[in-house]
PDB file of C-alpha atoms and ligand atoms in Angstrom:
ATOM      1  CA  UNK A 754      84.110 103.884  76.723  1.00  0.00           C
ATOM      2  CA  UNK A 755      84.551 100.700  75.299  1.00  0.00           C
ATOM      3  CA  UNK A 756      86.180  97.564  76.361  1.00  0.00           C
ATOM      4  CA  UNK A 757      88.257  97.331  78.967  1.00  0.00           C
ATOM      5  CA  UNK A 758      91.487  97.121  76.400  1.00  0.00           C
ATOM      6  CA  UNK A 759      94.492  95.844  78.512  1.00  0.00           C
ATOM      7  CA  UNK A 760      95.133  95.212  82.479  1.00  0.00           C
ATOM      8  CA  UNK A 761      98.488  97.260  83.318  1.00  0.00           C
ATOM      9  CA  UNK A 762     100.548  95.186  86.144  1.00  0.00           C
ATOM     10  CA  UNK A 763     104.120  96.463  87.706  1.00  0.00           C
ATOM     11  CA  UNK A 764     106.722  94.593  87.909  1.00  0.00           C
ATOM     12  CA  UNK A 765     110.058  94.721  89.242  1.00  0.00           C
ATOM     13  CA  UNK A 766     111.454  92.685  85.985  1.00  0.00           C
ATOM     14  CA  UNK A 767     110.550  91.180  82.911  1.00  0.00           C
ATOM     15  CA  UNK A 768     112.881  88.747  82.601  1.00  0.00           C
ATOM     16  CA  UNK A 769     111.290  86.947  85.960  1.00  0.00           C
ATOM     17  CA  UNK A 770     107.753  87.978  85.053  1.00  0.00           C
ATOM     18  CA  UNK A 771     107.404  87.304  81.469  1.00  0.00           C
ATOM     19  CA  UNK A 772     108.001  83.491  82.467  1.00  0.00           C
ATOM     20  CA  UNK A 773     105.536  83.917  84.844  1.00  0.00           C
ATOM     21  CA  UNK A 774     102.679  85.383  82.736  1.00  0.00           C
ATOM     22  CA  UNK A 775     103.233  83.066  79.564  1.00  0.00           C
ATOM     23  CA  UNK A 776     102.980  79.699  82.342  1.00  0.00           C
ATOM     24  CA  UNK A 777      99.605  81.963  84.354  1.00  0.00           C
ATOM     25  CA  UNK A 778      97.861  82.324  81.207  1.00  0.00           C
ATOM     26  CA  UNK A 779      99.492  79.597  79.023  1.00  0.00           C
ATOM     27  CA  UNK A 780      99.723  82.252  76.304  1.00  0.00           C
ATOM     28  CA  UNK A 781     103.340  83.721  74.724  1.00  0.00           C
ATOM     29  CA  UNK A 782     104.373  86.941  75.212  1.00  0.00           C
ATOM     30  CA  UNK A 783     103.534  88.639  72.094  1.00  0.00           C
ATOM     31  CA  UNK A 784     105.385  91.686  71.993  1.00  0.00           C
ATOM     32  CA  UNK A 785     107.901  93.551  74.232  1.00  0.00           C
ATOM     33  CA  UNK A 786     108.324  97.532  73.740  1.00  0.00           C
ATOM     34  CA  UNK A 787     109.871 100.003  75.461  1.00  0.00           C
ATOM     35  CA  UNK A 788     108.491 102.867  75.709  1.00  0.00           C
ATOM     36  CA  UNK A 789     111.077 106.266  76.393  1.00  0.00           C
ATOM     37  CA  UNK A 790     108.226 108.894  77.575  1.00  0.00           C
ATOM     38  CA  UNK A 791     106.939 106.747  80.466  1.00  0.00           C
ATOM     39  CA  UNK A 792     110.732 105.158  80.625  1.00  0.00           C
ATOM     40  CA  UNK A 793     109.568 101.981  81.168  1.00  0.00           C
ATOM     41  CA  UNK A 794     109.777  98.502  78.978  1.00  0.00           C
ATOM     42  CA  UNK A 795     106.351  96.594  78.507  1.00  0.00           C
ATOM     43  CA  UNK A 796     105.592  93.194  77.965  1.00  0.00           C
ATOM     44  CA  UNK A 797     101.775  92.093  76.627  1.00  0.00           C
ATOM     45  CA  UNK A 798     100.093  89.117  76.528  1.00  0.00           C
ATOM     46  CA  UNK A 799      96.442  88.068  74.949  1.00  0.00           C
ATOM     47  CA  UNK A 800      93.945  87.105  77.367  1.00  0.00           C
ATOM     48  CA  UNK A 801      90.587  86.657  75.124  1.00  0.00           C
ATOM     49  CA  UNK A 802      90.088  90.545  73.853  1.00  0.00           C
ATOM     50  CA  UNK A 803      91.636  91.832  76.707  1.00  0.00           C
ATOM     51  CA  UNK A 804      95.567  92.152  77.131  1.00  0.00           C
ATOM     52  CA  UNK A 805      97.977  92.465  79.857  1.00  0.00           C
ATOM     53  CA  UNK A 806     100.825  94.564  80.178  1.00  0.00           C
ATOM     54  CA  UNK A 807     103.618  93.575  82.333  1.00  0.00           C
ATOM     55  CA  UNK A 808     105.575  97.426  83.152  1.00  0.00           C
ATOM     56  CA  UNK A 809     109.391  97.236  83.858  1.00  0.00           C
ATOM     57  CA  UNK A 810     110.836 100.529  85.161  1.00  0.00           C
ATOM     58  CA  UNK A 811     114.085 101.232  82.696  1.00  0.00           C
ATOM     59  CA  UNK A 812     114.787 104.313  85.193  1.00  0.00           C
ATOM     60  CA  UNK A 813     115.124 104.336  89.235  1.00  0.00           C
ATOM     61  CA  UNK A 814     113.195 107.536  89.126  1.00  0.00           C
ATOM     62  CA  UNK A 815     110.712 106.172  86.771  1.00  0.00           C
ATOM     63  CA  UNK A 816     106.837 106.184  88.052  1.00  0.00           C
ATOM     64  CA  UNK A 817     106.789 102.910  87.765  1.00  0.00           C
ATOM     65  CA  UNK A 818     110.012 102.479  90.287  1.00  0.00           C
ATOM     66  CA  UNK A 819     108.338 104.510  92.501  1.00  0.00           C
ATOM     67  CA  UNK A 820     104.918 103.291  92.647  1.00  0.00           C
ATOM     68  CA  UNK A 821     106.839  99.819  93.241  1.00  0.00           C
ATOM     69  CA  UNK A 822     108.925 101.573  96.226  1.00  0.00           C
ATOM     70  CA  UNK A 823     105.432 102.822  97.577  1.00  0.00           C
ATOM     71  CA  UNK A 824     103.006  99.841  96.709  1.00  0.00           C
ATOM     72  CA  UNK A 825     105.097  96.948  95.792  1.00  0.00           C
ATOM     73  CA  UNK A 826     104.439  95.201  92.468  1.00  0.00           C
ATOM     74  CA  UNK A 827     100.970  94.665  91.517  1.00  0.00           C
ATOM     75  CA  UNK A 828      98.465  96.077  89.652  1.00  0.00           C
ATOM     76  CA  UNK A 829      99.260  99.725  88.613  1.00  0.00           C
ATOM     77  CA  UNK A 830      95.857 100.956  85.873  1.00  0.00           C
ATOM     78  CA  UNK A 831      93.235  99.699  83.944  1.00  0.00           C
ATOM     79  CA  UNK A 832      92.438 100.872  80.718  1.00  0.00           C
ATOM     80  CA  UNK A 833      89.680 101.813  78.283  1.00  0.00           C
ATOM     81  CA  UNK A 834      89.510 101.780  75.145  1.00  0.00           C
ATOM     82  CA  UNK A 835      87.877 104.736  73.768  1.00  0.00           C
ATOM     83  CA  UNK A 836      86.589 105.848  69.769  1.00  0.00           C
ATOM     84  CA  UNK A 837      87.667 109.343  69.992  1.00  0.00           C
ATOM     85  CA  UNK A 838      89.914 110.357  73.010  1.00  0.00           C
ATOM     86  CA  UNK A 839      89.473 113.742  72.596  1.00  0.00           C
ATOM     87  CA  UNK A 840      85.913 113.675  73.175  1.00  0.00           C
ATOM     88  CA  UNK A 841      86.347 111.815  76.178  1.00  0.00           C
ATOM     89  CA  UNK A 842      88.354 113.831  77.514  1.00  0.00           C
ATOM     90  CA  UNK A 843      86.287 116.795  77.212  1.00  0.00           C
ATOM     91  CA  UNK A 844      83.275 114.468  78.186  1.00  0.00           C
ATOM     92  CA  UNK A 845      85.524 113.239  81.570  1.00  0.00           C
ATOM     93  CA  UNK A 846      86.679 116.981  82.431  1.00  0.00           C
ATOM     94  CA  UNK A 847      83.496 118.458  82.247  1.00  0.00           C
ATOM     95  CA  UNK A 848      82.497 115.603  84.808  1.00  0.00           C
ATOM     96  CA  UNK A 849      84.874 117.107  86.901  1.00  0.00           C
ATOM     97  CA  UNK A 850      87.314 114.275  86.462  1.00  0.00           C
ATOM     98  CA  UNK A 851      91.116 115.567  86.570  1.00  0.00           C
ATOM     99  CA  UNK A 852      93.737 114.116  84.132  1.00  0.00           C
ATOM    100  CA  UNK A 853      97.222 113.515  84.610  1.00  0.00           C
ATOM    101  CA  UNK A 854      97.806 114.631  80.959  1.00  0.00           C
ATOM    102  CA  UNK A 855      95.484 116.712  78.782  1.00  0.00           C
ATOM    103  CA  UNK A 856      97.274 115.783  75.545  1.00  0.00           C
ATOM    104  CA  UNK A 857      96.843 112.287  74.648  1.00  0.00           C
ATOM    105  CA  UNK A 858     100.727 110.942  74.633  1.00  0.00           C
ATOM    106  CA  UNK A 859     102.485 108.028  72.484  1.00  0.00           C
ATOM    107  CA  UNK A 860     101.114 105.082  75.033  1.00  0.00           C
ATOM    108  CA  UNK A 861     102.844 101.169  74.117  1.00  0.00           C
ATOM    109  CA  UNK A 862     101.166  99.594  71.613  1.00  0.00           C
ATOM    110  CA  UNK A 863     100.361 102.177  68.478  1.00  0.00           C
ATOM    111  CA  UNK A 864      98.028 103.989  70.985  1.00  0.00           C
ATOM    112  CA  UNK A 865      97.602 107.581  71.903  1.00  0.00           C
ATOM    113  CA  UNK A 866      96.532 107.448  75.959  1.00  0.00           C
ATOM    114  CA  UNK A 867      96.358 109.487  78.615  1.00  0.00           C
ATOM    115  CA  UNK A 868      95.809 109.338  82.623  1.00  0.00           C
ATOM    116  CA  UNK A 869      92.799 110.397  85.054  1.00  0.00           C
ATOM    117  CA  UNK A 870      94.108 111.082  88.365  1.00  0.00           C
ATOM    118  CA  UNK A 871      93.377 108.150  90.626  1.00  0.00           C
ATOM    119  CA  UNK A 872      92.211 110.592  93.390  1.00  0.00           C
ATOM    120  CA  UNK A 873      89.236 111.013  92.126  1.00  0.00           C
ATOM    121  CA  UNK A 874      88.506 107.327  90.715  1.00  0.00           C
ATOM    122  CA  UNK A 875      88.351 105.782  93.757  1.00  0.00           C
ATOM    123  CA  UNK A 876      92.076 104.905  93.585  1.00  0.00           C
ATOM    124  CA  UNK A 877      92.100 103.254  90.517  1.00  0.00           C
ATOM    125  CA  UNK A 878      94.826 104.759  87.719  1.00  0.00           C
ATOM    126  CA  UNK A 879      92.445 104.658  84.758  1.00  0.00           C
ATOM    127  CA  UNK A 880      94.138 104.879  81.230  1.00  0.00           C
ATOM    128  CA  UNK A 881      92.201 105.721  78.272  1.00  0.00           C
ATOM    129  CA  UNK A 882      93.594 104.478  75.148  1.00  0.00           C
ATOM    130  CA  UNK A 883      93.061 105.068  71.235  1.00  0.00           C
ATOM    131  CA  UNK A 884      94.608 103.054  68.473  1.00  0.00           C
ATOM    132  CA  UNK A 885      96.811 105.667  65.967  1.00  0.00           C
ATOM    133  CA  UNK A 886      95.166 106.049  62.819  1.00  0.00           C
TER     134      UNK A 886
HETATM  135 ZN1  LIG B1388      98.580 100.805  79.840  1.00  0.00          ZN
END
């Protein structure tokens, strides 16, 4: 794995956080996008090589509404950004790490990404992340 690419961070709504983040880090929001497969709406911001991505729930039975029902906002995954995904997957399984999704999806950003299951990383969603070709 690389760097650690972007912090992911839930939030109950961007129009109250993005304020927030761009005053925190004194740093504009660069980009919003919402993204339809995870049904959420992101917000990222540039924090030296590493970004942070404020995640909106556009759906009450979104994860992201739910992990804020369960855990409040907060911090919701940290992710890696890896050369080849595939490999690391294979590399990760064979490790006996379990993934949330197999496949590498369409992730925010122009990146393929997929999910480990936090049960068996201490906790912690991990995302690992690949910039489309
Ligand atoms: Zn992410």
């Amino acid at each position: 794995m690389q760097k650690v690419e972007h912090i992911g961070i839930a939030v109950k709504s961007l129009s109250v956080s993005i304020p927030l983040f761009e005053k925190l880090l004194h740093a504009a929001c660069y980009k919003t996008e919402e993204v339809g497969s995870e049904k959420v709406n992101t917000a990222f911001f540039r924090s030296g090589e590493t970004k942070i991505e404020l995640l909106e729930s556009t759906d009450p039975e979104g994860v992201i509404a739910r992990f804020i029902e369960k855990k409040g906002e907060g911090l919701h995954h940290i992710a890696f950004e890896v050369k080849d995904i595939y490999a690391e997957i294979k590399r990760l399984k064979e490790e006996g790490f379990v993934l949330l999704n197999e496949t590498p999806k369409e992730g925010a950003d122009n990146k393929l990404v997929c999910f480990l299951h936090p049960k068996h990383t201490n906790g912690v969603l991990i995302e690992l992340c690949m910039e489309k070709k």
